């Protein structure tokens, strides 16, 4: 008894396939040819599949692989050599839940589902159609007798133009940001350079954007993931870590906070000298913030203090800064006037 797992309507196993075409070999006897093929399998680096130029369907049918992943690696190299992208298709499992069959497709296999064209609530234009229902594929299965993956079927003909050799590295399944490129971008970002400038510099060295091996979108996605990784424990924790690191390296900087459940300031206002997050709008909270601000500023008193009409804030200012000029914010005054008059 075997179960099937699918990758979508376009990738499902055709119902008109014969049982002989779909079933695995039940022959548990390993012949001499299989033994020789197993002996020819080289180390796990897959270098034996590097030269795929000029292979015919008959040549590919004779291939054996250590694993499903090696078979996909081989098909990827075949696509890269011949100018087409690849993707994994449907698969089948045995009664133990192990994958025993897999089909690999050209990346233009299948067609876009018609329901996406019939949506009445769609606002954006459709992306360019890339699927052409290409029938090219490689079907591999696990021969349990010899414990290797063999090729059951291969179709090499495509119904679309193939990508020129000089641009094949830009196919989605082959695009990748190398480790050195990632290190380059991370290092330049550390010095404050924007991603657009970094890409321009790297493209200049490589001989153009098409020679980078990845697109601008790939680079921006990588930088976005890197930034998200830095705040994996939360934005507030990242802010605290950043401020503490600044205070540790800059003697003119200071970072202080209370380990309580803090709220966030939703006024989206910026300050020049400092900011404070308080738990509540009480006199004691405002006094704590003002006293710490004075300490950070080496007890240098401000010339004027501008606040809104909050009574707790006014009381705190009067206690901590009794001699400084205190004024109400003009914007709040105007708002109070307009909200309390009929004009």
CSV table of C-alpha atoms in Angstrom, one decimal:
chain,number,residue,atom,x,y,z
A,1,UNK,CA,0.0,0.0,0.0
A,2,UNK,CA,1.4,3.4,-1.0
A,3,UNK,CA,0.2,6.9,-0.5
A,4,UNK,CA,0.8,9.9,-2.7
A,5,UNK,CA,1.6,13.5,-2.0
A,6,UNK,CA,0.9,16.1,-4.6
A,7,UNK,CA,2.3,19.6,-5.5
A,8,UNK,CA,-0.8,20.9,-7.2
A,9,UNK,CA,-3.1,20.1,-10.1
A,10,UNK,CA,-0.5,20.6,-12.8
A,11,UNK,CA,1.9,18.3,-11.0
A,12,UNK,CA,-0.3,15.3,-10.2
A,13,UNK,CA,0.4,11.9,-11.5
A,14,UNK,CA,-1.5,11.3,-14.7
A,15,UNK,CA,-4.5,9.0,-14.2
A,16,UNK,CA,-3.9,7.4,-17.6
A,17,UNK,CA,-0.5,5.9,-16.6
A,18,UNK,CA,-0.4,2.2,-16.5
A,19,UNK,CA,0.1,0.2,-13.4
A,20,UNK,CA,3.4,-1.1,-14.7
A,21,UNK,CA,4.6,2.5,-15.3
A,22,UNK,CA,3.7,3.6,-11.7
A,23,UNK,CA,4.7,0.6,-9.6
A,24,UNK,CA,8.1,-0.1,-8.2
A,25,UNK,CA,10.2,-3.1,-9.1
A,26,UNK,CA,9.6,-5.9,-6.6
A,27,UNK,CA,12.8,-7.7,-7.7
A,28,UNK,CA,15.0,-7.9,-4.7
A,29,UNK,CA,17.9,-9.5,-6.6
A,30,UNK,CA,20.8,-7.1,-7.3
A,31,UNK,CA,22.3,-7.8,-10.7
A,32,UNK,CA,25.9,-7.2,-11.7
A,33,UNK,CA,25.1,-4.0,-13.6
A,34,UNK,CA,23.5,-2.5,-10.5
A,35,UNK,CA,26.6,-3.4,-8.5
A,36,UNK,CA,28.9,-1.8,-11.0
A,37,UNK,CA,26.8,1.3,-11.0
A,38,UNK,CA,26.9,1.5,-7.2
A,39,UNK,CA,30.6,1.2,-7.2
A,40,UNK,CA,30.9,4.0,-9.8
A,41,UNK,CA,29.0,6.4,-7.5
A,42,UNK,CA,31.6,8.8,-6.2
A,43,UNK,CA,31.9,10.8,-3.0
A,44,UNK,CA,29.0,12.8,-1.6
A,45,UNK,CA,30.1,16.1,-3.3
A,46,UNK,CA,28.2,15.2,-6.5
A,47,UNK,CA,31.1,16.0,-8.8
A,48,UNK,CA,30.4,13.0,-10.9
A,49,UNK,CA,27.3,14.8,-12.3
A,50,UNK,CA,29.2,18.0,-13.3
A,51,UNK,CA,29.5,17.1,-17.0
A,52,UNK,CA,26.1,16.8,-18.4
A,53,UNK,CA,26.6,18.4,-21.8
A,54,UNK,CA,25.4,16.3,-24.7
A,55,UNK,CA,23.6,13.6,-22.6
A,56,UNK,CA,20.8,11.9,-24.5
A,57,UNK,CA,17.7,10.4,-22.9
A,58,UNK,CA,19.2,7.0,-23.2
A,59,UNK,CA,22.3,8.2,-21.3
A,60,UNK,CA,20.2,9.7,-18.5
A,61,UNK,CA,18.1,6.5,-18.2
A,62,UNK,CA,21.3,4.6,-17.2
A,63,UNK,CA,22.0,7.0,-14.3
A,64,UNK,CA,21.7,5.9,-10.7
A,65,UNK,CA,21.8,8.1,-7.6
A,66,UNK,CA,22.5,7.6,-3.9
A,67,UNK,CA,19.4,9.7,-2.9
A,68,UNK,CA,16.5,11.7,-4.1
A,69,UNK,CA,18.5,14.9,-3.4
A,70,UNK,CA,21.4,13.7,-5.6
A,71,UNK,CA,18.9,13.0,-8.4
A,72,UNK,CA,17.5,16.6,-8.1
A,73,UNK,CA,21.0,18.0,-8.0
A,74,UNK,CA,21.8,16.2,-11.3
A,75,UNK,CA,18.6,17.5,-12.9
A,76,UNK,CA,19.4,21.0,-11.8
A,77,UNK,CA,22.9,20.8,-13.4
A,78,UNK,CA,21.2,19.4,-16.5
A,79,UNK,CA,18.9,22.4,-16.6
A,80,UNK,CA,21.7,24.9,-15.9
A,81,UNK,CA,23.7,23.4,-18.7
A,82,UNK,CA,20.8,23.5,-21.2
A,83,UNK,CA,19.1,26.7,-20.2
A,84,UNK,CA,16.0,25.8,-18.2
A,85,UNK,CA,15.0,26.1,-14.6
A,86,UNK,CA,13.9,23.1,-12.5
A,87,UNK,CA,11.5,22.4,-9.7
A,88,UNK,CA,10.4,19.5,-7.6
A,89,UNK,CA,7.1,17.9,-8.6
A,90,UNK,CA,4.8,15.2,-7.1
A,91,UNK,CA,6.0,12.3,-5.1
A,92,UNK,CA,4.8,8.9,-3.7
A,93,UNK,CA,5.5,7.3,-0.3
A,94,UNK,CA,5.5,3.7,0.8
A,95,UNK,CA,3.6,2.2,3.7
A,96,UNK,CA,6.4,3.3,6.0
A,97,UNK,CA,6.1,7.0,5.0
A,98,UNK,CA,9.3,7.1,3.0
A,99,UNK,CA,9.5,8.8,-0.3
A,100,UNK,CA,10.0,6.2,-3.0
A,101,UNK,CA,9.2,8.1,-6.2
A,102,UNK,CA,9.6,11.7,-7.3
A,103,UNK,CA,9.2,13.7,-10.5
A,104,UNK,CA,11.3,16.7,-11.3
A,105,UNK,CA,9.9,19.3,-13.8
A,106,UNK,CA,11.0,22.2,-15.9
A,107,UNK,CA,10.1,25.4,-14.1
A,108,UNK,CA,7.6,26.2,-16.9
A,109,UNK,CA,5.5,23.0,-16.4
A,110,UNK,CA,1.8,23.4,-15.8
A,111,UNK,CA,-0.4,26.4,-16.2
A,112,UNK,CA,-1.6,29.2,-13.9
A,113,UNK,CA,-4.9,28.3,-12.4
A,114,UNK,CA,-7.8,30.0,-14.2
A,115,UNK,CA,-9.4,31.1,-10.9
A,116,UNK,CA,-6.7,33.8,-10.6
A,117,UNK,CA,-7.9,35.4,-13.8
A,118,UNK,CA,-11.6,35.4,-12.8
A,119,UNK,CA,-11.3,37.2,-9.5
A,120,UNK,CA,-13.5,40.2,-9.3
A,121,UNK,CA,-11.8,41.8,-6.3
A,122,UNK,CA,-8.3,41.8,-7.9
A,123,UNK,CA,-6.7,45.3,-7.9
A,124,UNK,CA,-3.2,44.6,-9.1
A,125,UNK,CA,-2.3,43.6,-12.7
A,126,UNK,CA,-1.4,40.0,-13.3
A,127,UNK,CA,2.2,39.1,-13.3
A,128,UNK,CA,3.6,38.0,-16.6
A,129,UNK,CA,2.7,34.4,-17.5
A,130,UNK,CA,5.7,32.2,-17.3
A,131,UNK,CA,4.2,28.7,-17.4
A,132,UNK,CA,3.8,27.1,-20.8
A,133,UNK,CA,2.7,23.6,-19.8
A,134,UNK,CA,6.1,22.3,-20.7
A,135,UNK,CA,6.3,18.5,-20.5
A,136,UNK,CA,10.0,18.1,-19.9
A,137,UNK,CA,10.6,16.0,-16.8
A,138,UNK,CA,12.7,13.4,-15.1
A,139,UNK,CA,11.0,10.6,-13.1
A,140,UNK,CA,13.1,8.7,-10.6
A,141,UNK,CA,12.2,5.9,-8.2
A,142,UNK,CA,13.9,4.0,-5.3
A,143,UNK,CA,14.9,0.5,-6.2
A,144,UNK,CA,14.6,-1.2,-2.8
A,145,UNK,CA,16.6,-4.2,-4.0
A,146,UNK,CA,19.8,-2.1,-4.6
A,147,UNK,CA,18.9,0.9,-2.4
A,148,UNK,CA,19.7,3.3,-5.2
A,149,UNK,CA,17.5,5.8,-7.1
A,150,UNK,CA,17.0,5.0,-10.8
A,151,UNK,CA,15.5,6.9,-13.7
A,152,UNK,CA,12.2,5.5,-14.9
A,153,UNK,CA,11.4,8.2,-17.5
A,154,UNK,CA,12.9,11.3,-18.9
A,155,UNK,CA,11.6,13.9,-21.5
A,156,UNK,CA,14.2,16.4,-22.8
A,157,UNK,CA,12.0,18.3,-25.3
A,158,UNK,CA,10.7,21.7,-24.2
A,159,UNK,CA,7.9,23.8,-25.8
A,160,UNK,CA,9.5,27.1,-25.1
A,161,UNK,CA,12.8,28.9,-25.8
A,162,UNK,CA,15.7,28.1,-23.6
A,163,UNK,CA,17.7,30.7,-21.7
A,164,UNK,CA,21.1,31.8,-23.2
A,165,UNK,CA,24.1,30.4,-21.4
A,166,UNK,CA,25.2,33.8,-20.2
A,167,UNK,CA,21.9,34.4,-18.4
A,168,UNK,CA,21.1,31.0,-17.0
A,169,UNK,CA,22.4,31.9,-13.6
A,170,UNK,CA,19.6,34.4,-13.2
A,171,UNK,CA,16.9,31.7,-13.4
A,172,UNK,CA,15.1,31.6,-10.0
A,173,UNK,CA,16.1,28.0,-9.2
A,174,UNK,CA,19.8,28.8,-9.8
A,175,UNK,CA,20.0,32.3,-8.3
A,176,UNK,CA,21.9,32.4,-5.0
A,177,UNK,CA,23.7,35.0,-2.9
A,178,UNK,CA,27.1,33.5,-2.2
A,179,UNK,CA,28.6,33.6,1.3
A,180,UNK,CA,31.3,36.1,0.2
A,181,UNK,CA,28.6,38.4,-1.3
A,182,UNK,CA,26.6,38.2,2.0
A,183,UNK,CA,29.7,39.0,4.0
A,184,UNK,CA,30.4,42.0,1.7
A,185,UNK,CA,26.9,43.4,2.1
A,186,UNK,CA,26.9,42.9,5.9
A,187,UNK,CA,30.3,44.6,6.2
A,188,UNK,CA,29.3,47.6,4.2
A,189,UNK,CA,25.9,47.9,6.0
A,190,UNK,CA,27.8,48.0,9.2
A,191,UNK,CA,29.4,51.3,8.0
A,192,UNK,CA,26.0,52.7,7.2
A,193,UNK,CA,25.9,52.3,3.4
A,194,UNK,CA,22.4,51.8,1.9
A,195,UNK,CA,21.7,48.6,0.0
A,196,UNK,CA,21.3,50.5,-3.3
A,197,UNK,CA,24.8,51.9,-3.0
A,198,UNK,CA,26.2,48.5,-2.0
A,199,UNK,CA,24.6,46.8,-5.0
A,200,UNK,CA,25.9,49.5,-7.4
A,201,UNK,CA,29.4,49.0,-6.1
A,202,UNK,CA,29.2,45.2,-6.3
A,203,UNK,CA,27.7,45.4,-9.8
A,204,UNK,CA,30.5,47.6,-10.9
A,205,UNK,CA,33.1,45.1,-9.8
A,206,UNK,CA,31.2,42.1,-11.3
A,207,UNK,CA,30.7,43.8,-14.6
A,208,UNK,CA,27.0,44.6,-14.4
A,209,UNK,CA,23.9,43.6,-12.4
A,210,UNK,CA,23.4,40.6,-14.6
A,211,UNK,CA,26.8,39.2,-13.5
A,212,UNK,CA,26.0,39.3,-9.8
A,213,UNK,CA,24.2,36.0,-9.8
A,214,UNK,CA,21.2,37.4,-7.9
A,215,UNK,CA,18.7,40.2,-8.4
A,216,UNK,CA,18.2,43.4,-6.5
A,217,UNK,CA,15.1,41.9,-4.9
A,218,UNK,CA,17.1,38.9,-3.7
A,219,UNK,CA,19.6,41.4,-2.0
A,220,UNK,CA,16.8,43.4,-0.4
A,221,UNK,CA,15.1,40.2,0.9
A,222,UNK,CA,18.4,39.1,2.4
A,223,UNK,CA,19.0,42.4,4.2
A,224,UNK,CA,15.4,42.4,5.4
A,225,UNK,CA,15.9,38.9,6.9
A,226,UNK,CA,19.1,40.0,8.5
A,227,UNK,CA,17.4,42.9,10.1
A,228,UNK,CA,14.5,40.8,11.4
A,229,UNK,CA,17.0,38.3,12.8
A,230,UNK,CA,18.5,41.1,15.0
A,231,UNK,CA,15.1,41.8,16.5
A,232,UNK,CA,14.0,38.2,16.9
A,233,UNK,CA,13.6,38.7,20.7
A,234,UNK,CA,11.5,41.8,20.1
A,235,UNK,CA,11.9,45.4,19.0
A,236,UNK,CA,12.2,46.7,22.6
A,237,UNK,CA,14.9,44.3,23.5
A,238,UNK,CA,16.8,45.3,20.4
A,239,UNK,CA,16.5,49.0,21.3
A,240,UNK,CA,17.8,48.4,24.8
A,241,UNK,CA,20.8,46.3,23.5
A,242,UNK,CA,21.6,49.0,21.0
A,243,UNK,CA,21.5,51.8,23.6
A,244,UNK,CA,23.6,49.8,26.0
A,245,UNK,CA,26.2,49.2,23.3
A,246,UNK,CA,26.3,52.9,22.5
A,247,UNK,CA,26.7,53.7,26.2
A,248,UNK,CA,29.5,51.2,26.5
A,249,UNK,CA,31.5,52.7,23.6
A,250,UNK,CA,30.7,56.4,23.9
A,251,UNK,CA,31.4,58.1,27.3
A,252,UNK,CA,29.0,60.9,26.3
A,253,UNK,CA,26.1,58.5,26.0
A,254,UNK,CA,24.0,57.0,28.8
A,255,UNK,CA,21.3,54.4,28.8
A,256,UNK,CA,18.9,53.8,31.7
A,257,UNK,CA,15.7,52.0,32.1
A,258,UNK,CA,13.6,50.2,34.6
A,259,UNK,CA,12.9,46.5,34.3
A,260,UNK,CA,9.1,46.8,34.3
A,261,UNK,CA,6.4,46.1,31.8
A,262,UNK,CA,6.8,49.2,29.7
A,263,UNK,CA,4.3,50.7,27.3
A,264,UNK,CA,5.2,52.5,24.0
A,265,UNK,CA,4.9,56.1,23.1
A,266,UNK,CA,2.3,56.4,20.3
A,267,UNK,CA,2.9,60.2,19.6
A,268,UNK,CA,5.8,59.3,17.2
A,269,UNK,CA,7.6,62.4,18.5
A,270,UNK,CA,11.4,62.6,18.4
A,271,UNK,CA,13.7,64.5,20.8
A,272,UNK,CA,17.2,65.7,20.5
A,273,UNK,CA,18.7,64.9,23.9
A,274,UNK,CA,16.8,61.9,25.2
A,275,UNK,CA,13.6,60.1,25.6
A,276,UNK,CA,11.8,58.2,28.3
A,277,UNK,CA,9.2,55.4,28.4
A,278,UNK,CA,7.1,55.4,31.5
A,279,UNK,CA,4.6,52.8,32.8
A,280,UNK,CA,1.9,55.3,33.5
A,281,UNK,CA,1.1,59.0,33.5
A,282,UNK,CA,1.6,59.7,37.2
A,283,UNK,CA,3.6,62.4,39.0
A,284,UNK,CA,6.1,59.8,40.3
A,285,UNK,CA,6.8,58.4,36.8
A,286,UNK,CA,7.3,61.9,35.3
A,287,UNK,CA,9.6,62.9,38.2
A,288,UNK,CA,11.7,59.8,37.6
A,289,UNK,CA,12.1,60.6,33.9
A,290,UNK,CA,13.0,64.3,34.5
A,291,UNK,CA,15.5,63.5,37.3
A,292,UNK,CA,17.3,60.9,35.1
A,293,UNK,CA,17.3,63.4,32.2
A,294,UNK,CA,18.9,66.0,34.4
A,295,UNK,CA,21.6,63.5,35.5
A,296,UNK,CA,22.3,62.6,31.9
A,297,UNK,CA,22.7,66.3,31.1
A,298,UNK,CA,25.1,66.7,33.9
A,299,UNK,CA,22.6,68.7,36.0
A,300,UNK,CA,22.4,71.4,33.3
A,301,UNK,CA,19.0,73.0,33.6
A,302,UNK,CA,16.9,73.8,30.6
A,303,UNK,CA,15.8,77.3,29.8
A,304,UNK,CA,12.2,76.5,29.1
A,305,UNK,CA,10.0,73.5,29.4
A,306,UNK,CA,7.1,72.9,27.0
A,307,UNK,CA,4.4,70.4,27.8
A,308,UNK,CA,0.7,69.7,27.1
A,309,UNK,CA,-2.0,70.3,29.7
A,310,UNK,CA,-1.6,67.1,31.6
A,311,UNK,CA,-1.9,67.9,35.3
A,312,UNK,CA,0.5,65.2,36.5
A,313,UNK,CA,3.2,66.3,34.1
A,314,UNK,CA,2.7,70.0,35.2
A,315,UNK,CA,3.0,68.9,38.9
A,316,UNK,CA,6.2,66.9,38.2
A,317,UNK,CA,7.8,69.8,36.3
A,318,UNK,CA,7.0,72.2,39.2
A,319,UNK,CA,8.7,69.8,41.7
A,320,UNK,CA,11.8,68.9,39.7
A,321,UNK,CA,12.2,72.2,37.7
A,322,UNK,CA,10.6,74.9,39.9
A,323,UNK,CA,12.5,77.9,38.6
A,324,UNK,CA,12.5,77.1,34.9
A,325,UNK,CA,10.0,78.8,32.6
A,326,UNK,CA,7.1,76.5,31.9
A,327,UNK,CA,4.8,77.0,28.9
A,328,UNK,CA,2.0,75.0,27.4
A,329,UNK,CA,2.3,73.7,23.8
A,330,UNK,CA,0.7,76.0,21.3
A,331,UNK,CA,-0.7,73.1,19.3
A,332,UNK,CA,-2.5,71.8,22.3
A,333,UNK,CA,-3.8,75.2,23.1
A,334,UNK,CA,-5.1,75.7,19.6
A,335,UNK,CA,-6.7,72.2,19.8
A,336,UNK,CA,-8.4,73.0,23.1
A,337,UNK,CA,-9.7,76.3,21.7
A,338,UNK,CA,-11.2,74.8,18.6
A,339,UNK,CA,-12.7,71.9,20.4
A,340,UNK,CA,-14.4,74.2,23.0
A,341,UNK,CA,-15.9,76.8,20.7
A,342,UNK,CA,-18.6,76.7,18.1
A,343,UNK,CA,-16.6,78.4,15.4
